[in-house]
mmCIF file of C-alpha atoms and ligand atoms in Angstrom:
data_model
loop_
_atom_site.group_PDB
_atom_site.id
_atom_site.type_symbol
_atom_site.label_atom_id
_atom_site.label_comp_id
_atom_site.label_asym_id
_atom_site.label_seq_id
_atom_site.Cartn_x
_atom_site.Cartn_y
_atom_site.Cartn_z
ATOM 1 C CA UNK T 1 0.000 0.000 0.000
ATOM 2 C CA UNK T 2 1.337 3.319 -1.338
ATOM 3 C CA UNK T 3 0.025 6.395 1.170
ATOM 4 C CA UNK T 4 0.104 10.086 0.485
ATOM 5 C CA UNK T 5 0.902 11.675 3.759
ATOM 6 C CA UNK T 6 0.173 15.657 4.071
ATOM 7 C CA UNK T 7 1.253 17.823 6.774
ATOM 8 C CA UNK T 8 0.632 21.314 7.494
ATOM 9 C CA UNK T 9 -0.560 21.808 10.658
ATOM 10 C CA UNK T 10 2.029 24.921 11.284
ATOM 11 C CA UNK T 11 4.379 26.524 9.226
ATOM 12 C CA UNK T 12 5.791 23.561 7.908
ATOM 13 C CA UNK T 13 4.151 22.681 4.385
ATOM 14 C CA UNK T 14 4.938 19.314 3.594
ATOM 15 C CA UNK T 15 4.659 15.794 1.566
ATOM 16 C CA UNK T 16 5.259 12.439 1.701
ATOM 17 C CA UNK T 17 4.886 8.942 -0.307
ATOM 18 C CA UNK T 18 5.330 6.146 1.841
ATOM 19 C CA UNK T 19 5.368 1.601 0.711
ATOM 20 C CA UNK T 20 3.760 0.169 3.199
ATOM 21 C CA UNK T 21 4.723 2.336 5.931
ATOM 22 C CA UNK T 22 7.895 1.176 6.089
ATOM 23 C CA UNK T 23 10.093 2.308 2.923
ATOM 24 C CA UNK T 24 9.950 6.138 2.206
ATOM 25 C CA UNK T 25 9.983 7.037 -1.343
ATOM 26 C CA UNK T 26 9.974 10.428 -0.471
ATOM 27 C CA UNK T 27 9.655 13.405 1.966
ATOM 28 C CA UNK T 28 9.168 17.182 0.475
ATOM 29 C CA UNK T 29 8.963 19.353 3.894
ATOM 30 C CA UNK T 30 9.052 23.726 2.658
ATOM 31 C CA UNK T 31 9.439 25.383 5.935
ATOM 32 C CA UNK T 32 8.735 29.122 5.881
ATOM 33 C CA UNK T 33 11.116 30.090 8.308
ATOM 34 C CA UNK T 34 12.074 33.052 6.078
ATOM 35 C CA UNK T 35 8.548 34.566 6.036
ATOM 36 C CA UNK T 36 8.292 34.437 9.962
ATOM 37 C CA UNK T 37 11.477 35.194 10.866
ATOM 38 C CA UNK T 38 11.249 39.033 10.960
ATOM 39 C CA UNK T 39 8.214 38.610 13.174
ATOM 40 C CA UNK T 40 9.533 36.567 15.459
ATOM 41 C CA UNK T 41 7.414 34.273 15.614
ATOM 42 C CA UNK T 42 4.730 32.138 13.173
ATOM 43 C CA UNK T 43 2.318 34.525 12.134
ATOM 44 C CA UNK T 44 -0.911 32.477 11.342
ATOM 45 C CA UNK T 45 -2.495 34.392 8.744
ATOM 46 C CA UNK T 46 1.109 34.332 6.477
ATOM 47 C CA UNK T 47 0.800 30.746 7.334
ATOM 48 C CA UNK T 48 -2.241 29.604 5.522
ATOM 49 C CA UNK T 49 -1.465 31.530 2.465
ATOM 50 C CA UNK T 50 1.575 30.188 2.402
ATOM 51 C CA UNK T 51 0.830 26.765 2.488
ATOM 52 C CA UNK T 52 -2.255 27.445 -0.041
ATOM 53 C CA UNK T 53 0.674 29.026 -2.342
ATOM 54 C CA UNK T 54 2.867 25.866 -2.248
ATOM 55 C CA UNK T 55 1.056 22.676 -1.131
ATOM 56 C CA UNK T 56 0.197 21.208 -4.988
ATOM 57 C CA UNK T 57 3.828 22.002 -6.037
ATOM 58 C CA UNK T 58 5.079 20.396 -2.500
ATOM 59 C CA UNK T 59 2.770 17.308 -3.365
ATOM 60 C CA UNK T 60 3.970 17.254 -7.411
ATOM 61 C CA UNK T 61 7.493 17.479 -5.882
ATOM 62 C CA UNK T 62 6.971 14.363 -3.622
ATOM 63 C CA UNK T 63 5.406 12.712 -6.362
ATOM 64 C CA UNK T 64 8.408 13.317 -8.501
ATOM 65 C CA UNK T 65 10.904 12.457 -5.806
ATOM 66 C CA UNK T 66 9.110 8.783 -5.597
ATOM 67 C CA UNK T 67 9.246 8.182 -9.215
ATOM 68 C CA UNK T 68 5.356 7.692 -9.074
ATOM 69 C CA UNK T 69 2.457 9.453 -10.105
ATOM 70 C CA UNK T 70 -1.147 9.894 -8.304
ATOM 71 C CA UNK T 71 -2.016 6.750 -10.276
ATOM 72 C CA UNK T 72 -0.356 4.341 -7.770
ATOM 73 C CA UNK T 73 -1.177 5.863 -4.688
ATOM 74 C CA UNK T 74 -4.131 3.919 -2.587
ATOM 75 C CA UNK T 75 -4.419 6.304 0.080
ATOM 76 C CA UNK T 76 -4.348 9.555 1.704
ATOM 77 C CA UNK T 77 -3.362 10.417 5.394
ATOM 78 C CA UNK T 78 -3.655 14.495 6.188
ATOM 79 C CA UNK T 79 -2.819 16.328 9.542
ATOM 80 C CA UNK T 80 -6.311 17.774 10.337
ATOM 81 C CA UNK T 81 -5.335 18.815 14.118
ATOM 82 C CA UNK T 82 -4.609 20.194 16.562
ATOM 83 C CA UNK T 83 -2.826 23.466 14.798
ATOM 84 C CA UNK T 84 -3.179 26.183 13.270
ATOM 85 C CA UNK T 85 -7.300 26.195 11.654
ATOM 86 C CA UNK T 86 -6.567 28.313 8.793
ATOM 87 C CA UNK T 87 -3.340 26.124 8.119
ATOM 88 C CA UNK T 88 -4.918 22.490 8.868
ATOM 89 C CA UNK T 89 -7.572 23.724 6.639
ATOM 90 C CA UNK T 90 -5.501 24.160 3.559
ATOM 91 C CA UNK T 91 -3.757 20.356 4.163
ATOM 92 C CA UNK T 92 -7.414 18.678 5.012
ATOM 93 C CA UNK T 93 -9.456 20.599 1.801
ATOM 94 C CA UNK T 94 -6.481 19.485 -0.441
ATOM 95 C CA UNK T 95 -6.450 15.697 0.690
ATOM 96 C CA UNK T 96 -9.916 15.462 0.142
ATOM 97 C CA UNK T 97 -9.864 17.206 -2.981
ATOM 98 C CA UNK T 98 -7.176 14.885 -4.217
ATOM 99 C CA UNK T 99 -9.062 11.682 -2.519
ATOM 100 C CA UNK T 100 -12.314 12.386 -4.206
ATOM 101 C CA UNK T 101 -10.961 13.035 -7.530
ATOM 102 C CA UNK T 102 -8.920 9.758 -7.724
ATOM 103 C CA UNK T 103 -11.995 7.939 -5.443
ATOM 104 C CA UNK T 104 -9.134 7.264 -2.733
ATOM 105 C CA UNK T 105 -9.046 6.059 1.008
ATOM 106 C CA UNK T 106 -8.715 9.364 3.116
ATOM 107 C CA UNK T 107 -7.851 9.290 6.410
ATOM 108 C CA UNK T 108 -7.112 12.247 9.411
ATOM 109 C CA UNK T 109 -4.012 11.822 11.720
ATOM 110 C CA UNK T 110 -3.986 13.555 14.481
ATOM 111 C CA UNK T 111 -0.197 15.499 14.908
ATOM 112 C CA UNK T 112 0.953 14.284 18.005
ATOM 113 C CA UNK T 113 -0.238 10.610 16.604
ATOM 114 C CA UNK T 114 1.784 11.377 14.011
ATOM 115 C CA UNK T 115 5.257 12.561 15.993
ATOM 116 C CA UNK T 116 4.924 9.008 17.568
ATOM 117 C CA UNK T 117 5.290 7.004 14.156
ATOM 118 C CA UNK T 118 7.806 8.589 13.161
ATOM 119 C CA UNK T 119 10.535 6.392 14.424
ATOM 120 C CA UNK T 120 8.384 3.258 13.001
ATOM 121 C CA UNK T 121 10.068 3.434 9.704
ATOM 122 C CA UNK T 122 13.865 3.569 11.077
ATOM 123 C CA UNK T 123 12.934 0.894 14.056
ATOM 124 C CA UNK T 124 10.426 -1.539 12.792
ATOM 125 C CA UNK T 125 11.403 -3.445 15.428
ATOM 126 C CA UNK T 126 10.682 -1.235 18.493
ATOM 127 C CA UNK T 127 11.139 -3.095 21.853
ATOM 128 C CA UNK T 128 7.368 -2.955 23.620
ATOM 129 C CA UNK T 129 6.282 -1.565 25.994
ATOM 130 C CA UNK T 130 7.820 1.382 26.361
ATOM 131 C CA UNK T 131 7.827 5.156 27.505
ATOM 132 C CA UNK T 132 7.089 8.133 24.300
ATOM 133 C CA UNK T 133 8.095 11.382 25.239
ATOM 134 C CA UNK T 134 6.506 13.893 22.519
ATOM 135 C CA UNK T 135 8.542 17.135 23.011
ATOM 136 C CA UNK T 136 7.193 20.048 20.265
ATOM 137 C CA UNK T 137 6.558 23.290 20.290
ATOM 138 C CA UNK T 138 3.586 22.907 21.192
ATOM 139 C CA UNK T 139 3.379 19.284 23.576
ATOM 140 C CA UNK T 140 5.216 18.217 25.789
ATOM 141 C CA UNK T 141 3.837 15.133 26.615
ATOM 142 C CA UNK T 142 4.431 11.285 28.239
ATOM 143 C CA UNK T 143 2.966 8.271 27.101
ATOM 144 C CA UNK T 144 2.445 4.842 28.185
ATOM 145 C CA UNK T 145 2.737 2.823 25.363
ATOM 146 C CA UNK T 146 2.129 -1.007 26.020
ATOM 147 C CA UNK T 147 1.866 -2.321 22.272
ATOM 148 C CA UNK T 148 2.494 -0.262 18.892
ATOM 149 C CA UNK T 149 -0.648 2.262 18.257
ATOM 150 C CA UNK T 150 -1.612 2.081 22.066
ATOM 151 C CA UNK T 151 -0.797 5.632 23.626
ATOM 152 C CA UNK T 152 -1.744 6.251 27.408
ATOM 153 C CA UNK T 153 -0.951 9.854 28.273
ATOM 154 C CA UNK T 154 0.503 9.779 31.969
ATOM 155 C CA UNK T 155 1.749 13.584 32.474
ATOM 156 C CA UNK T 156 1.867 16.691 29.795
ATOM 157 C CA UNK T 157 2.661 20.238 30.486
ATOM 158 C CA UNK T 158 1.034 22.330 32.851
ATOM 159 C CA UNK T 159 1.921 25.946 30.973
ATOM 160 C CA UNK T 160 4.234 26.288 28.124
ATOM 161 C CA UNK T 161 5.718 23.096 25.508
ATOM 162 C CA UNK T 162 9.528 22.554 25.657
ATOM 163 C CA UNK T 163 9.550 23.937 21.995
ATOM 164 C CA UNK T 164 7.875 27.288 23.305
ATOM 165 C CA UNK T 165 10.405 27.829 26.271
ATOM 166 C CA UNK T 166 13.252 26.951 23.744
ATOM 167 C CA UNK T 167 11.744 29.715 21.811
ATOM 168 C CA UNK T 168 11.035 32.224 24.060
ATOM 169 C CA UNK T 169 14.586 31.437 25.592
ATOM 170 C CA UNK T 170 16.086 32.611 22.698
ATOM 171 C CA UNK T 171 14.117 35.855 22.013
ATOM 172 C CA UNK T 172 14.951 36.721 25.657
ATOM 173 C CA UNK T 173 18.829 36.293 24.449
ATOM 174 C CA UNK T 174 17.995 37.584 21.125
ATOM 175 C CA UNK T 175 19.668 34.573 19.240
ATOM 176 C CA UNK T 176 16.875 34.489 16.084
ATOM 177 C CA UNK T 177 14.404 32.402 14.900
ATOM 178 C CA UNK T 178 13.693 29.310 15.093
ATOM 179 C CA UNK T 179 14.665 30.073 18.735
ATOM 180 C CA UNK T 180 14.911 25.915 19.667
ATOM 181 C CA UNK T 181 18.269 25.485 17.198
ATOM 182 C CA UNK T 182 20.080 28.719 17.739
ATOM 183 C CA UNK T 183 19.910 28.274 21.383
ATOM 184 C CA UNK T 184 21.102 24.361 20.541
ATOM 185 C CA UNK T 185 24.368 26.071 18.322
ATOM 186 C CA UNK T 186 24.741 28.589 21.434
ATOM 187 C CA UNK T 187 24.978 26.541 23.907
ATOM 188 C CA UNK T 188 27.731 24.294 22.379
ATOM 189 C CA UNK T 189 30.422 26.431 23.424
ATOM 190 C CA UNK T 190 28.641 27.521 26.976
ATOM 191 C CA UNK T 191 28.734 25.886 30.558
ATOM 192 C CA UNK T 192 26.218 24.377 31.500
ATOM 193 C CA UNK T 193 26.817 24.500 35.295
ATOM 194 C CA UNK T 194 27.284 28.334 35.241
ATOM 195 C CA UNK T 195 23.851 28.950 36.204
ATOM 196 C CA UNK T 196 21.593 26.971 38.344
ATOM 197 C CA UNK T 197 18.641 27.720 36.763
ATOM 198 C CA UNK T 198 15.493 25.260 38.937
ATOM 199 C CA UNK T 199 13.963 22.235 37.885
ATOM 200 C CA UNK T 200 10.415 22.629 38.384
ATOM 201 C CA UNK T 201 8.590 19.598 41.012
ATOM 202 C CA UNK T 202 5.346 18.944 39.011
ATOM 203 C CA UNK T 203 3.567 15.842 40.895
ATOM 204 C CA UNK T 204 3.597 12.697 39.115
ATOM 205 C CA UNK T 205 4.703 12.981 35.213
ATOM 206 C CA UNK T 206 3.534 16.631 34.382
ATOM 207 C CA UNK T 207 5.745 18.973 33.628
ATOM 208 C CA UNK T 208 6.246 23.107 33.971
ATOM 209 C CA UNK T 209 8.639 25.557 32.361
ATOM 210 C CA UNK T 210 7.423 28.436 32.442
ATOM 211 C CA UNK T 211 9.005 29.060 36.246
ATOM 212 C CA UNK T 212 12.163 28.309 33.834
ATOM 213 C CA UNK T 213 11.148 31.145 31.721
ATOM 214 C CA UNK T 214 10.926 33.732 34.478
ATOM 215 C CA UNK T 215 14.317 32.929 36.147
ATOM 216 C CA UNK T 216 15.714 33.399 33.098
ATOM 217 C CA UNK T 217 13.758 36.585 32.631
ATOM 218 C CA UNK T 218 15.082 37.802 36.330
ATOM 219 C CA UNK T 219 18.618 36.517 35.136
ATOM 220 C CA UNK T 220 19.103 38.568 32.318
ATOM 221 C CA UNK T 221 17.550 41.686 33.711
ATOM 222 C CA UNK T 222 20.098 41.385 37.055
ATOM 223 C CA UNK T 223 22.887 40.219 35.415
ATOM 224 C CA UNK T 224 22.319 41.635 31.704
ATOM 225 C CA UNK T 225 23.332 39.409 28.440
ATOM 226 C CA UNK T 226 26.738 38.554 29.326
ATOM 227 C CA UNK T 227 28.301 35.098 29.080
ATOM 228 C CA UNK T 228 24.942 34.359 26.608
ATOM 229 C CA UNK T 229 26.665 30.801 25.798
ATOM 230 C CA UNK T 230 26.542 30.264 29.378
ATOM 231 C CA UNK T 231 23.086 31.195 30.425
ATOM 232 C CA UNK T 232 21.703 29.125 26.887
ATOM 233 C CA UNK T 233 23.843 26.117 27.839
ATOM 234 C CA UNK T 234 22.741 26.407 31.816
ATOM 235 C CA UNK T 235 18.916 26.775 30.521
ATOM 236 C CA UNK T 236 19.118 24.201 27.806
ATOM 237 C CA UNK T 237 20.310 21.907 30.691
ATOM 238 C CA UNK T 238 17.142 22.600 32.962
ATOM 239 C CA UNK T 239 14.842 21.890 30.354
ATOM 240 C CA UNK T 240 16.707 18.517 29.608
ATOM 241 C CA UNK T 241 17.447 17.139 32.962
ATOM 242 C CA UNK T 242 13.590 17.872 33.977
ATOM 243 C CA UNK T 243 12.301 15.964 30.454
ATOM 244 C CA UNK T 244 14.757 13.176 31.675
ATOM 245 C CA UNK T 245 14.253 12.258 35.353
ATOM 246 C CA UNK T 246 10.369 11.817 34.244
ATOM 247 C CA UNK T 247 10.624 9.935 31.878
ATOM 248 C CA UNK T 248 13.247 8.001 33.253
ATOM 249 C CA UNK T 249 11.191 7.704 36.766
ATOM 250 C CA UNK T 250 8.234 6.475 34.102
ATOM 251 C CA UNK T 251 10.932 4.049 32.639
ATOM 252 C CA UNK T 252 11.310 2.625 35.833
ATOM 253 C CA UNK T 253 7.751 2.794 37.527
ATOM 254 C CA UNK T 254 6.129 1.129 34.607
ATOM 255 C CA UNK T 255 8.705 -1.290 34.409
ATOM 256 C CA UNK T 256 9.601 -1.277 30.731
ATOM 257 C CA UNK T 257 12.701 -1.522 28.925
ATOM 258 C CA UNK T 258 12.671 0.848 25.691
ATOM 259 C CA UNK T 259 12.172 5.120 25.498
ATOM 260 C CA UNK T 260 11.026 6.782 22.560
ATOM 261 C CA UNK T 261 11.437 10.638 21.950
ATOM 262 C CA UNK T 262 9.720 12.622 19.316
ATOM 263 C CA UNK T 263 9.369 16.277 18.219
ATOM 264 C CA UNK T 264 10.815 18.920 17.218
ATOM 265 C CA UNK T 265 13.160 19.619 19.829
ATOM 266 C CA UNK T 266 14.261 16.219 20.167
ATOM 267 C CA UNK T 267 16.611 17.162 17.498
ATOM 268 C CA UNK T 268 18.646 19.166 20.431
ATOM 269 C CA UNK T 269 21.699 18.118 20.877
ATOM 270 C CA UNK T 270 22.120 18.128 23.929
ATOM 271 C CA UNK T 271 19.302 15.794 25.008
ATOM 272 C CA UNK T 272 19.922 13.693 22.353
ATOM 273 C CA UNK T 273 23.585 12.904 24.198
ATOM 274 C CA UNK T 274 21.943 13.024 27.800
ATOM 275 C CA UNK T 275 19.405 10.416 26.711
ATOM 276 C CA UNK T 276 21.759 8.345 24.883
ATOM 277 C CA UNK T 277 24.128 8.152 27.692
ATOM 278 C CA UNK T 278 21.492 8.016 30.805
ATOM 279 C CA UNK T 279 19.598 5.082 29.082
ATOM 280 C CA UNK T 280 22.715 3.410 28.267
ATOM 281 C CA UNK T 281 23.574 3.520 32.010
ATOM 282 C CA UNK T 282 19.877 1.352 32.606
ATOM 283 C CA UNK T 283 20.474 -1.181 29.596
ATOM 284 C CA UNK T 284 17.574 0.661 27.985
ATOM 285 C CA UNK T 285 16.811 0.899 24.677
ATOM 286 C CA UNK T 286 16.466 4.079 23.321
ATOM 287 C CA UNK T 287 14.129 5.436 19.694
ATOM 288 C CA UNK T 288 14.642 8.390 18.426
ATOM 289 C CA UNK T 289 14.165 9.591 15.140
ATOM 290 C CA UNK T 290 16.794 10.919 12.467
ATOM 291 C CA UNK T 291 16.620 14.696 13.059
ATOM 292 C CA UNK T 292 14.594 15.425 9.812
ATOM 293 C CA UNK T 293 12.142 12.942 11.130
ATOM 294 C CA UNK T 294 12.023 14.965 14.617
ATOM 295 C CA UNK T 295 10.610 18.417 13.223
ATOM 296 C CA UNK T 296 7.070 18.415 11.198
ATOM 297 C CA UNK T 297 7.057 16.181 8.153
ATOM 298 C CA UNK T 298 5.117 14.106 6.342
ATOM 299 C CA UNK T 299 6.948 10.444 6.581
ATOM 300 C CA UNK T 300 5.449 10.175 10.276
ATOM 301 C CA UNK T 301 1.872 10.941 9.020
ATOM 302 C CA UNK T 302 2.073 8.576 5.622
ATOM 303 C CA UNK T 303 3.181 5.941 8.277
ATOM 304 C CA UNK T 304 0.218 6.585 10.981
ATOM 305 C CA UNK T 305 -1.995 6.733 7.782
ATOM 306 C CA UNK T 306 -0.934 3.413 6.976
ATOM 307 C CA UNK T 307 -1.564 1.755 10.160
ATOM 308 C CA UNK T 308 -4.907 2.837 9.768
ATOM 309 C CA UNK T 309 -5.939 2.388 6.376
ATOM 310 C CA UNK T 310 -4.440 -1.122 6.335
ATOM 311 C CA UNK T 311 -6.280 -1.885 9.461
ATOM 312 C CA UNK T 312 -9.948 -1.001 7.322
ATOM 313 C CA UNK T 313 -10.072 2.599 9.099
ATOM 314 C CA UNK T 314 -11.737 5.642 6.723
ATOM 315 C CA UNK T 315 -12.749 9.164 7.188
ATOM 316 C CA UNK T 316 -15.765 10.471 5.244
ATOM 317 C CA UNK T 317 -16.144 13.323 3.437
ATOM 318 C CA UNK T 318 -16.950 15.146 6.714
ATOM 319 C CA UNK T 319 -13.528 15.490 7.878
ATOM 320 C CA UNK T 320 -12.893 18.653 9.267
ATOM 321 C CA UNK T 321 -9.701 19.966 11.034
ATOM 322 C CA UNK T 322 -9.791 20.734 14.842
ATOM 323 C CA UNK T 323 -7.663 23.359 16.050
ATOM 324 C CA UNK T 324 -7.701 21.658 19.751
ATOM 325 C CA UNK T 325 -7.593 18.006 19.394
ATOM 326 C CA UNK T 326 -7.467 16.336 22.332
ATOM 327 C CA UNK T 327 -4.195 14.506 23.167
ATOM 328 C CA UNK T 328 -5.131 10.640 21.877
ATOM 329 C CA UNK T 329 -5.218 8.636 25.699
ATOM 330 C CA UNK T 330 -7.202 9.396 28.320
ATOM 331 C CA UNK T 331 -5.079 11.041 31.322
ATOM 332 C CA UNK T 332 -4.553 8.418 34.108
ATOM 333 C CA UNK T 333 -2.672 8.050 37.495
ATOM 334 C CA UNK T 334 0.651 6.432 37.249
ATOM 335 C CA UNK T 335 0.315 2.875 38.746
HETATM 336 O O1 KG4 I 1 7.527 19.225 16.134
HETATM 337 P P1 KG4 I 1 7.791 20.603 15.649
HETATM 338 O O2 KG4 I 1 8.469 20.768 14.312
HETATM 339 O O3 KG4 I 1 6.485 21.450 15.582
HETATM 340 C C1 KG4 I 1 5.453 21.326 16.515
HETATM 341 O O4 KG4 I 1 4.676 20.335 16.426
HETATM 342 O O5 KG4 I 1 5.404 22.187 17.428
HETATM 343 O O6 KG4 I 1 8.651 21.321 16.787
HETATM 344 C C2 KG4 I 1 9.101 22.630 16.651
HETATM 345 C C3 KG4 I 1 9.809 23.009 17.941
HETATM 346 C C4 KG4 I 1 10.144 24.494 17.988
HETATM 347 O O7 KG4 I 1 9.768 24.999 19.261
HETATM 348 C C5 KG4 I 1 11.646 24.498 17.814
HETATM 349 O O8 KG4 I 1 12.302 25.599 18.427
HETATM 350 C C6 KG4 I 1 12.035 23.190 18.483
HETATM 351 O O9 KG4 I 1 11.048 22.286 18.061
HETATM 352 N N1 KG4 I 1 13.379 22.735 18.080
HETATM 353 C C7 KG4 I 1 14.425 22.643 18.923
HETATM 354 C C8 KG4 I 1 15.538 22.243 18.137
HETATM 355 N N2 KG4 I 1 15.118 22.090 16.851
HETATM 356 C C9 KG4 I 1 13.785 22.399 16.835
HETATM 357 N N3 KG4 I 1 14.513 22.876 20.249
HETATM 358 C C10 KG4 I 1 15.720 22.708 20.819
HETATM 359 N N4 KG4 I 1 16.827 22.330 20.141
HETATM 360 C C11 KG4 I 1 16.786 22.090 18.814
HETATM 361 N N5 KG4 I 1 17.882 21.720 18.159
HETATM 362 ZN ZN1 ZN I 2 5.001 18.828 15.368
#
């Protein structure tokens, strides 16, 4: 089964065209970094049009990159929440275009859903059960997952995503946009015991950073922007060490013997190494995707899409995107 995957739930417009969601044939993602960058921050509005603008040549460019043409495709997997509603709009209204022009399978993947497939194609053979942490910009989130497809949320933010304090980090210290990377690069030549920034005590497996945020905040304004490698490096290593000793606590509470992490900001660096190392210590395994498969794409949704079409699952024609999806799992106490 060839699938179409479609992803634009942000400001990331891109495609995918998975075999049997397992081999990628090929993964278009146009980020419009450039557009948002003197802003900031991901201006909505320039979103949508954007993706409008580019998704068909995106999708012909996917198409062309998998030697293929809409002829052999058998199904179609779009993002249709939770995001951005004029953005998700533009992905779901062009999937369903496509999929009832060539009378194809269509199915909606919810983001997060998506984030958590996205290691399936590089580890088929993912050890189970086993912790997912979903760090984005905007989820920061732990699951319980017993068997492949079978999420149990057991802790999620309280205030801001890991993504979001990465970012607002960096406009604090001025470093650009995409805040997340150029606080990554920063901190690569800082000291990351300079500062002891806290670690937040959420109960159980929730998590808060925006307390982070405001020490920082209280930082800088004492002690101005001096040493900025320092402070990124010293912040960067908060925001790991709390996403670690939860899901590491999880590891061990819910006895299992794999970790999966997922999102955009597990492409940092640093937490990359820390997990590597930490779960290394504990003879656990550890999944996490290639860093192109970490940030918004399309490969993760083509493969969700697949376990879902192959399994008989369909949307109808009433598919409609939802800005606030709920998080798939019902919250629940750890055990
Ligand atoms: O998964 P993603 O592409 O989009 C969402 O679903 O939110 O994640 C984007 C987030 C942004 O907050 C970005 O700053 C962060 O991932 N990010 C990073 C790094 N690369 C991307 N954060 C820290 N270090 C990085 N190297
Ligand atoms: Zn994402």
């Amino acid at each position: 089964m060839i699938v179409l995957g479609l992803e634009s739930s942000c400001d990331e417009t891109a495609a995918a065209v998975v075999k049997d969601g397992q081999t990628v044939l090929s993964s278009i993602v146009l980020s419009q970094h450039q557009t948002h960058r003197q802003f900031g921050g991901v201006v909505p509005e320039l979103a949508s049009r954007n993706h409008l603008g580019n998704i068909l040549d995106v999708i012909d460019a996917s198409l062309r990159e998998a030697s293929i043409t809409l002829d052999e495709i058998d199904g179609i997997a779009v993002t249709y929440g939770p995001g951005l509603i004029g953005s998700l709009l533009v992905g779901v209204c062009t999937a369903k275009a496509l999929a009832f022009a060539r009378n194809l399978p269509l199915i909606g993947i919810h983001h997060i859903e998506g984030h958590l497939n996205a290691t399936t194609v590089e580890h088929p053979a993912a050890t189970y059960p086993m912790i997912g942490l979903v760090v984005s910009g905007g989820h920061t989130s732990l699951y319980f997952m017993e068997r492949k497809n079978s999420y149990r949320l057991i802790g999620h933010t309280k205030d801001d995503a890991a993504g979001e304090a990465f970012d607002k980090a960096a406009k604090i210290l001025e470093l650009g946009f995409p805040g997340g990377p150029a606080l990554d690069k920063k901190s690569r030549t800082g000291n990351h015991r300079a500062i002891k920034f806290p670690r937040s005590q959420m109960p159980n497996y929730d998590f808060s950073f925006s307390g982070l945020k405001t020490s920082l905040s209280i930082h800088v304004q004492k002690h101005g922007k001096i040493n900025v490698e320092d402070i990124s490096a010293s912040f960067q290593e908060a925001i790991v060490d709390m996403l670690l000793t939860k899901t590491l606590k999880a590891a061990d509470q819910y006895q299992v013997k794999a970790i999966m992490v997922c999102g955009g900001v597990a492409r940092n660096s640093r937490l990359r190494h820390r997990f590597a190392e930490e779960t290394a210590k504990l003879s656990l395994d550890l999944f996490v995707p290639s860093v192109d498969l970490c940030t918004d794409n399309a490969v993760m949704i083509a493969v969700a899409g697949y376990e879902k079409l192959s399994a008989g699952e369909r949307d109808t024609w009433a598919l409609a995107p939802k800005p606030y999806l709920p998080i798939p799992g019902s919250l629940s106490c750890p055990p």
